[in-house]
Amino acid sequence: MAENQKVALYIDPYSHHYLQNRLFEVDESRLNGDGLQAPYVYLRDYLQNKGVAVNTIDYLPTAENGTKNVYISFGVLSNYEKIAQRKDTTLSGYFAFECPIVEPRMYQRLKQARNYFKRIFTWSDDASLERFVGKSLDYTHFLLPQSFNQVHEGIWEKTDRKFLTMINANKLPRVYWQELYTERMRAVEFFSRTDDIDLYGKGWDKPSIRVGITHVPFTLRRIHYQLQTYWQKFRPDPLLVAARKAYRGAAPSKSETLGNYTFALCFENSTMKGWITEKIFDCFYAGTIPIYWGAPEITDYIPANCFIDMREFSDYAELRSFLKNLTAGEIQAYKENAREFLASEKFKPFKMETFAELIENVIEQD
């Protein structure tokens, strides 16, 4: 790949927290617990073994040094116009990692970005994204890479488990279209009536936080949040009251927490086509059966016998009855099916190795 000229890859990470090459660190910190950065650690090692230096964008030299630079953004649109002025750097790809109901402004800006980047990578398709982008664009498809390729044996094998859990932060969407943030809260409210669910995640003891970037000054947002906190003392949100009844605090390890339960509510933040995040895979790793609601074509990627499809039930009462009547053998079958899926070729598109090969091909083409 880099035989004739030195090649370097510079990545603009999806958060400033991951600059200074922290994108390529895996630990149990607040920001990247349960190995969320593992695909990018693998990517860096994979490419550096082929002679390509890999760093975050803050390490891009200020002056040309004879190296052919490849620039890839993981969702940041604040730097590309300046970088495009450099003759030694190719804007090879922009990856839209986030969902448009979380970051609608990002998708609105893709029309302009498409004039600079050679490729726009998305997990969805043009028809699904056009309402947010404002026009039809040419996209390259990718799937969100996962951090593990097999189950966590010690956790997966646990048999002494409680009934049902959900692990999500207390957030609300920026755009209320095909969103499931509020549906999660309704599900928790139902199962909290019978003390059937344990809720984990950040912020459930406080008012909900709205996701996404806003131009409202921080001071005004802080005042608004303080007013919400004060108001809810007198007019509490019934859904938050129910959530706090089931709330068990943060989950230091998602895998270990999931491993304490037979089932988990596994609702994506949106029902948009292609939006498949780590949530369902986290359940598979831990031997927990996901009750999934999200990408409408989920069975094109993951066999139906690996999870419980929430869309098959008319309400949560019907779901609860179904879950309570599953036999030990039926529960074990779900677990085994998911384990077999992770070991199959069908899981390959989600592997970190596949993602690294995708980036390698981009560099070779450019």
GROMACS .gro file of C-alpha atoms in nm:
model
  366
    1MET     CA    1   0.000   0.000   0.000
    2ALA     CA    2   0.270   0.250   0.097
    3GLU     CA    3   0.563   0.124  -0.107
    4ASN     CA    4   0.621   0.430  -0.330
    5GLN     CA    5   0.528   0.712  -0.095
    6LYS     CA    6   0.478   0.748   0.276
    7VAL     CA    7   0.108   0.748   0.362
    8ALA     CA    8  -0.057   0.871   0.680
    9LEU     CA    9  -0.420   0.854   0.791
   10TYR     CA   10  -0.566   1.131   1.006
   11ILE     CA   11  -0.903   1.078   1.171
   12ASP     CA   12  -1.131   1.351   1.305
   13PRO     CA   13  -1.300   1.165   1.596
   14TYR     CA   14  -1.668   1.209   1.676
   15SER     CA   15  -1.587   1.389   2.003
   16HIS     CA   16  -1.305   1.617   2.113
   17HIS     CA   17  -1.257   1.380   2.407
   18TYR     CA   18  -1.086   1.141   2.166
   19LEU     CA   19  -0.826   1.379   2.025
   20GLN     CA   20  -0.458   1.337   2.121
   21ASN     CA   21  -0.494   0.977   1.995
   22ARG     CA   22  -0.731   0.884   2.276
   23LEU     CA   23  -0.951   0.737   2.001
   24PHE     CA   24  -0.706   0.446   1.998
   25GLU     CA   25  -0.722   0.364   2.367
   26VAL     CA   26  -0.937   0.091   2.522
   27ASP     CA   27  -1.000   0.099   2.893
   28GLU     CA   28  -1.289   0.107   3.134
   29SER     CA   29  -1.309   0.486   3.154
   30ARG     CA   30  -1.620   0.698   3.164
   31LEU     CA   31  -1.603   0.757   2.790
   32ASN     CA   32  -1.515   0.420   2.645
   33GLY     CA   33  -1.609   0.145   2.886
   34ASP     CA   34  -1.681  -0.205   2.758
   35GLY     CA   35  -1.433  -0.158   2.474
   36LEU     CA   36  -1.628   0.088   2.259
   37GLN     CA   37  -1.303   0.207   2.101
   38ALA     CA   38  -1.178  -0.144   2.018
   39PRO     CA   39  -1.256  -0.115   1.642
   40TYR     CA   40  -1.035   0.193   1.615
   41VAL     CA   41  -0.753   0.039   1.815
   42TYR     CA   42  -0.766  -0.254   1.575
   43LEU     CA   43  -0.781  -0.017   1.275
   44ARG     CA   44  -0.468   0.166   1.385
   45ASP     CA   45  -0.272  -0.155   1.448
   46TYR     CA   46  -0.392  -0.308   1.122
   47LEU     CA   47  -0.286  -0.012   0.908
   48GLN     CA   48   0.039   0.059   1.089
   49ASN     CA   49   0.142  -0.301   1.027
   50LYS     CA   50   0.100  -0.217   0.657
   51GLY     CA   51   0.316   0.093   0.681
   52VAL     CA   52   0.044   0.356   0.722
   53ALA     CA   53   0.078   0.592   1.018
   54VAL     CA   54  -0.255   0.656   1.193
   55ASN     CA   55  -0.331   0.950   1.421
   56THR     CA   56  -0.613   1.179   1.520
   57ILE     CA   57  -0.642   1.504   1.325
   58ASP     CA   58  -0.464   1.720   1.585
   59TYR     CA   59  -0.138   1.547   1.486
   60LEU     CA   60  -0.160   1.659   1.122
   61PRO     CA   61   0.167   1.847   1.051
   62THR     CA   62   0.128   2.219   0.990
   63ALA     CA   63   0.347   2.201   0.679
   64GLU     CA   64   0.394   1.951   0.398
   65ASN     CA   65   0.663   1.691   0.467
   66GLY     CA   66   0.651   1.461   0.167
   67THR     CA   67   0.385   1.236   0.313
   68LYS     CA   68   0.057   1.163   0.137
   69ASN     CA   69  -0.213   1.237   0.396
   70VAL     CA   70  -0.559   1.083   0.397
   71TYR     CA   71  -0.825   1.262   0.601
   72ILE     CA   72  -1.137   1.088   0.734
   73SER     CA   73  -1.399   1.248   0.956
   74PHE     CA   74  -1.612   1.050   1.199
   75GLY     CA   75  -1.887   1.311   1.203
   76VAL     CA   76  -1.703   1.643   1.248
   77LEU     CA   77  -1.776   1.913   0.991
   78SER     CA   78  -1.580   2.204   1.138
   79ASN     CA   79  -1.236   2.130   0.990
   80TYR     CA   80  -1.273   1.996   0.638
   81GLU     CA   81  -1.281   2.326   0.446
   82LYS     CA   82  -0.947   2.434   0.590
   83ILE     CA   83  -0.793   2.090   0.535
   84ALA     CA   84  -0.920   2.085   0.174
   85GLN     CA   85  -0.683   2.372   0.095
   86ARG     CA   86  -0.382   2.147   0.151
   87LYS     CA   87  -0.227   1.987  -0.157
   88ASP     CA   88  -0.083   1.697   0.043
   89THR     CA   89  -0.414   1.584   0.196
   90THR     CA   90  -0.707   1.399   0.039
   91LEU     CA   91  -1.051   1.424   0.199
   92SER     CA   92  -1.129   1.057   0.147
   93GLY     CA   93  -1.438   1.002   0.356
   94TYR     CA   94  -1.695   1.138   0.593
   95PHE     CA   95  -1.867   0.884   0.820
   96ALA     CA   96  -2.213   0.981   0.946
   97PHE     CA   97  -2.198   0.778   1.266
   98GLU     CA   98  -2.486   0.954   1.440
   99CYS     CA   99  -2.860   0.930   1.377
  100PRO     CA  100  -3.037   1.234   1.223
  101ILE     CA  101  -3.292   1.262   1.505
  102VAL     CA  102  -2.990   1.324   1.731
  103GLU     CA  103  -2.786   1.552   1.502
  104PRO     CA  104  -3.020   1.692   1.232
  105ARG     CA  105  -2.787   1.989   1.165
  106MET     CA  106  -2.509   1.751   1.068
  107TYR     CA  107  -2.725   1.598   0.794
  108GLN     CA  108  -2.836   1.940   0.671
  109ARG     CA  109  -2.469   2.023   0.612
  110LEU     CA  110  -2.396   1.710   0.410
  111LYS     CA  111  -2.502   1.883   0.086
  112GLN     CA  112  -2.203   2.114   0.112
  113ALA     CA  113  -1.967   1.853   0.255
  114ARG     CA  114  -2.035   1.623  -0.040
  115ASN     CA  115  -1.855   1.876  -0.261
  116TYR     CA  116  -1.535   1.822  -0.064
  117PHE     CA  117  -1.529   1.459   0.048
  118LYS     CA  118  -1.476   1.185  -0.207
  119ARG     CA  119  -1.723   0.964  -0.020
  120ILE     CA  120  -2.003   1.006   0.233
  121PHE     CA  121  -2.048   0.686   0.434
  122THR     CA  122  -2.386   0.615   0.594
  123TRP     CA  123  -2.554   0.319   0.760
  124SER     CA  124  -2.885   0.398   0.585
  125ASP     CA  125  -2.986   0.486   0.228
  126ASP     CA  126  -3.063   0.795   0.026
  127ALA     CA  127  -3.441   0.758   0.043
  128SER     CA  128  -3.439   0.739   0.423
  129LEU     CA  129  -3.203   1.034   0.470
  130GLU     CA  130  -3.333   1.274   0.206
  131ARG     CA  131  -3.586   1.439   0.440
  132PHE     CA  132  -3.298   1.540   0.669
  133VAL     CA  133  -3.037   1.622   0.403
  134GLY     CA  134  -3.276   1.816   0.181
  135LYS     CA  135  -3.172   1.650  -0.144
  136SER     CA  136  -3.062   1.320  -0.291
  137LEU     CA  137  -2.694   1.234  -0.243
  138ASP     CA  138  -2.462   0.954  -0.345
  139TYR     CA  139  -2.367   0.749  -0.038
  140THR     CA  140  -2.137   0.459   0.039
  141HIS     CA  141  -2.286   0.207   0.280
  142PHE     CA  142  -2.118   0.085   0.598
  143LEU     CA  143  -2.224  -0.088   0.919
  144LEU     CA  144  -2.123   0.027   1.265
  145PRO     CA  145  -1.826  -0.190   1.371
  146GLN     CA  146  -1.864  -0.391   1.689
  147SER     CA  147  -1.609  -0.427   1.968
  148PHE     CA  148  -1.618  -0.804   2.016
  149ASN     CA  149  -1.643  -1.107   1.789
  150GLN     CA  150  -1.768  -1.362   2.039
  151VAL     CA  151  -1.958  -1.401   2.365
  152HIS     CA  152  -1.810  -1.318   2.706
  153GLU     CA  153  -1.792  -1.678   2.825
  154GLY     CA  154  -1.798  -1.626   3.201
  155ILE     CA  155  -2.091  -1.387   3.176
  156TRP     CA  156  -2.277  -1.571   2.899
  157GLU     CA  157  -2.282  -1.892   3.101
  158LYS     CA  158  -2.453  -1.740   3.406
  159THR     CA  159  -2.785  -1.906   3.487
  160ASP     CA  160  -2.887  -1.730   3.809
  161ARG     CA  161  -3.049  -1.427   3.649
  162LYS     CA  162  -3.322  -1.179   3.730
  163PHE     CA  163  -3.606  -1.110   3.486
  164LEU     CA  164  -3.569  -0.786   3.289
  165THR     CA  165  -3.345  -0.482   3.257
  166MET     CA  166  -3.287  -0.177   3.043
  167ILE     CA  167  -2.962   0.021   3.016
  168ASN     CA  168  -3.002   0.368   2.870
  169ALA     CA  169  -2.927   0.725   2.970
  170ASN     CA  170  -3.215   0.962   3.042
  171LYS     CA  171  -3.229   1.153   2.714
  172LEU     CA  172  -3.480   1.299   2.472
  173PRO     CA  173  -3.443   1.337   2.094
  174ARG     CA  174  -3.363   1.656   1.905
  175VAL     CA  175  -3.625   1.556   1.643
  176TYR     CA  176  -3.947   1.367   1.724
  177TRP     CA  177  -3.972   1.151   1.412
  178GLN     CA  178  -3.946   0.772   1.421
  179GLU     CA  179  -3.789   0.812   1.767
  180LEU     CA  180  -3.791   0.554   2.048
  181TYR     CA  181  -3.656   0.757   2.339
  182THR     CA  182  -4.006   0.818   2.472
  183GLU     CA  183  -4.110   0.459   2.395
  184ARG     CA  184  -3.835   0.334   2.625
  185MET     CA  185  -3.987   0.540   2.905
  186ARG     CA  186  -4.334   0.402   2.839
  187ALA     CA  187  -4.197   0.048   2.848
  188VAL     CA  188  -4.022   0.109   3.180
  189GLU     CA  189  -4.340   0.263   3.320
  190PHE     CA  190  -4.539  -0.050   3.233
  191PHE     CA  191  -4.294  -0.301   3.378
  192SER     CA  192  -4.233  -0.090   3.687
  193ARG     CA  193  -4.597  -0.142   3.787
  194THR     CA  194  -4.517  -0.503   3.874
  195ASP     CA  195  -4.155  -0.447   3.980
  196ASP     CA  196  -4.042  -0.655   3.681
  197ILE     CA  197  -3.767  -0.425   3.556
  198ASP     CA  198  -3.439  -0.280   3.680
  199LEU     CA  199  -3.329   0.038   3.504
  200TYR     CA  200  -2.964   0.141   3.468
  201GLY     CA  201  -2.797   0.440   3.310
  202LYS     CA  202  -2.710   0.801   3.374
  203GLY     CA  203  -2.941   1.083   3.468
  204TRP     CA  204  -3.266   0.914   3.570
  205ASP     CA  205  -3.263   1.096   3.904
  206LYS     CA  206  -3.275   1.429   3.715
  207PRO     CA  207  -3.474   1.586   3.429
  208SER     CA  208  -3.414   1.441   3.081
  209ILE     CA  209  -3.132   1.582   2.869
  210ARG     CA  210  -3.202   1.666   2.505
  211VAL     CA  211  -2.943   1.517   2.271
  212GLY     CA  212  -2.759   1.686   1.988
  213ILE     CA  213  -2.582   2.012   1.924
  214THR     CA  214  -2.765   2.339   1.982
  215HIS     CA  215  -2.671   2.702   1.935
  216VAL     CA  216  -2.843   2.801   2.260
  217PRO     CA  217  -2.573   2.942   2.493
  218PHE     CA  218  -2.463   2.715   2.776
  219THR     CA  219  -2.575   2.965   3.041
  220LEU     CA  220  -2.930   2.966   2.907
  221ARG     CA  221  -2.935   2.588   2.886
  222ARG     CA  222  -2.816   2.563   3.245
  223ILE     CA  223  -3.086   2.803   3.365
  224HIS     CA  224  -3.350   2.609   3.171
  225TYR     CA  225  -3.233   2.283   3.326
  226GLN     CA  226  -3.245   2.434   3.676
  227LEU     CA  227  -3.599   2.556   3.611
  228GLN     CA  228  -3.698   2.209   3.492
  229THR     CA  229  -3.557   2.055   3.808
  230TYR     CA  230  -3.748   2.304   4.023
  231TRP     CA  231  -4.074   2.264   3.826
  232GLN     CA  232  -4.069   1.886   3.846
  233LYS     CA  233  -4.068   1.902   4.224
  234PHE     CA  234  -4.423   2.032   4.197
  235ARG     CA  235  -4.532   1.877   3.866
  236PRO     CA  236  -4.334   1.556   3.830
  237ASP     CA  237  -4.335   1.376   3.495
  238PRO     CA  238  -4.525   1.046   3.552
  239LEU     CA  239  -4.288   0.858   3.324
  240LEU     CA  240  -3.984   0.983   3.514
  241VAL     CA  241  -4.151   0.899   3.845
  242ALA     CA  242  -4.199   0.543   3.723
  243ALA     CA  243  -3.843   0.528   3.592
  244ARG     CA  244  -3.703   0.636   3.928
  245LYS     CA  245  -3.894   0.358   4.096
  246ALA     CA  246  -3.705   0.108   3.878
  247TYR     CA  247  -3.375   0.298   3.876
  248ARG     CA  248  -3.071   0.112   4.009
  249GLY     CA  249  -2.800   0.363   3.919
  250ALA     CA  250  -2.530   0.363   3.654
  251ALA     CA  251  -2.389   0.041   3.508
  252PRO     CA  252  -2.008   0.041   3.553
  253SER     CA  253  -1.989  -0.257   3.314
  254LYS     CA  254  -2.267  -0.303   3.063
  255SER     CA  255  -2.173  -0.666   3.001
  256GLU     CA  256  -2.166  -0.764   3.366
  257THR     CA  257  -2.491  -0.582   3.434
  258LEU     CA  258  -2.668  -0.742   3.137
  259GLY     CA  259  -2.537  -1.080   3.250
  260ASN     CA  260  -2.752  -1.056   3.563
  261TYR     CA  261  -3.073  -1.063   3.358
  262THR     CA  262  -3.255  -1.303   3.127
  263PHE     CA  263  -3.410  -1.030   2.910
  264ALA     CA  264  -3.327  -0.672   2.819
  265LEU     CA  265  -3.535  -0.403   2.652
  266CYS     CA  266  -3.317  -0.319   2.354
  267PHE     CA  267  -3.475  -0.020   2.180
  268GLU     CA  268  -3.265   0.185   1.941
  269ASN     CA  269  -3.316   0.560   1.952
  270SER     CA  270  -3.486   0.547   1.611
  271THR     CA  271  -3.668   0.309   1.378
  272MET     CA  272  -3.478   0.433   1.074
  273LYS     CA  273  -3.361   0.187   0.813
  274GLY     CA  274  -3.010   0.058   0.882
  275TRP     CA  275  -2.976   0.208   1.231
  276ILE     CA  276  -2.825  -0.092   1.412
  277THR     CA  277  -2.599   0.005   1.700
  278GLU     CA  278  -2.411  -0.196   1.963
  279LYS     CA  279  -2.720  -0.251   2.180
  280ILE     CA  280  -2.839  -0.585   2.040
  281PHE     CA  281  -2.484  -0.720   2.021
  282ASP     CA  282  -2.415  -0.625   2.383
  283CYS     CA  283  -2.702  -0.855   2.478
  284PHE     CA  284  -2.567  -1.138   2.265
  285TYR     CA  285  -2.222  -1.113   2.426
  286ALA     CA  286  -2.374  -1.137   2.775
  287GLY     CA  287  -2.617  -1.420   2.701
  288THR     CA  288  -2.914  -1.189   2.756
  289ILE     CA  289  -3.212  -1.208   2.522
  290PRO     CA  290  -3.280  -0.871   2.358
  291ILE     CA  291  -3.633  -0.746   2.311
  292TYR     CA  292  -3.551  -0.545   2.001
  293TRP     CA  293  -3.714  -0.246   1.839
  294GLY     CA  294  -3.525  -0.041   1.584
  295ALA     CA  295  -3.415  -0.097   1.225
  296PRO     CA  296  -3.721  -0.224   1.032
  297GLU     CA  297  -3.508  -0.461   0.821
  298ILE     CA  298  -3.319  -0.604   1.120
  299THR     CA  299  -3.377  -0.964   1.007
  300ASP     CA  300  -3.185  -0.893   0.686
  301TYR     CA  301  -2.878  -0.877   0.909
  302ILE     CA  302  -2.960  -1.078   1.222
  303PRO     CA  303  -3.166  -1.400   1.224
  304ALA     CA  304  -3.509  -1.366   1.384
  305ASN     CA  305  -3.444  -1.660   1.617
  306CYS     CA  306  -3.174  -1.463   1.802
  307PHE     CA  307  -3.401  -1.201   1.957
  308ILE     CA  308  -3.757  -1.112   2.049
  309ASP     CA  309  -3.913  -0.865   1.805
  310MET     CA  310  -4.120  -0.605   1.990
  311ARG     CA  311  -4.320  -0.537   1.673
  312GLU     CA  312  -4.486  -0.879   1.707
  313PHE     CA  313  -4.674  -0.772   2.020
  314SER     CA  314  -4.976  -0.544   2.039
  315ASP     CA  315  -4.875  -0.400   2.376
  316TYR     CA  316  -4.647  -0.456   2.674
  317ALA     CA  317  -4.901  -0.675   2.852
  318GLU     CA  318  -4.886  -0.925   2.565
  319LEU     CA  319  -4.506  -0.907   2.567
  320ARG     CA  320  -4.493  -0.969   2.943
  321SER     CA  321  -4.719  -1.272   2.912
  322PHE     CA  322  -4.497  -1.413   2.635
  323LEU     CA  323  -4.178  -1.363   2.837
  324LYS     CA  324  -4.324  -1.515   3.154
  325ASN     CA  325  -4.434  -1.827   2.967
  326LEU     CA  326  -4.107  -1.907   2.790
  327THR     CA  327  -3.955  -2.234   2.904
  328ALA     CA  328  -3.595  -2.275   3.012
  329GLY     CA  329  -3.532  -2.463   2.689
  330GLU     CA  330  -3.677  -2.187   2.475
  331ILE     CA  331  -3.469  -1.927   2.656
  332GLN     CA  332  -3.154  -2.132   2.605
  333ALA     CA  333  -3.235  -2.167   2.235
  334TYR     CA  334  -3.238  -1.788   2.191
  335LYS     CA  335  -2.897  -1.770   2.358
  336GLU     CA  336  -2.749  -2.048   2.148
  337ASN     CA  337  -2.887  -1.902   1.826
  338ALA     CA  338  -2.725  -1.566   1.902
  339ARG     CA  339  -2.397  -1.735   1.983
  340GLU     CA  340  -2.404  -1.923   1.653
  341PHE     CA  341  -2.479  -1.600   1.468
  342LEU     CA  342  -2.170  -1.431   1.614
  343ALA     CA  343  -1.961  -1.723   1.489
  344SER     CA  344  -2.116  -1.719   1.141
  345GLU     CA  345  -2.037  -1.538   0.817
  346LYS     CA  346  -2.355  -1.334   0.862
  347PHE     CA  347  -2.188  -1.142   1.145
  348LYS     CA  348  -1.884  -1.057   0.932
  349PRO     CA  349  -2.017  -0.717   0.805
  350PHE     CA  350  -2.023  -0.592   1.165
  351LYS     CA  351  -1.671  -0.704   1.255
  352MET     CA  352  -1.394  -0.456   1.329
  353GLU     CA  353  -1.179  -0.645   1.078
  354THR     CA  354  -1.430  -0.566   0.804
  355PHE     CA  355  -1.428  -0.198   0.898
  356ALA     CA  356  -1.046  -0.190   0.888
  357GLU     CA  357  -1.048  -0.348   0.542
  358LEU     CA  358  -1.298  -0.084   0.427
  359ILE     CA  359  -1.064   0.196   0.536
  360GLU     CA  360  -0.768   0.015   0.377
  361ASN     CA  361  -0.952   0.000   0.043
  362VAL     CA  362  -1.029   0.372   0.063
  363ILE     CA  363  -0.662   0.453   0.117
  364GLU     CA  364  -0.556   0.226  -0.169
  365GLN     CA  365  -0.806   0.387  -0.409
  366ASP     CA  366  -0.698   0.740  -0.316
   0.00000   0.00000   0.00000
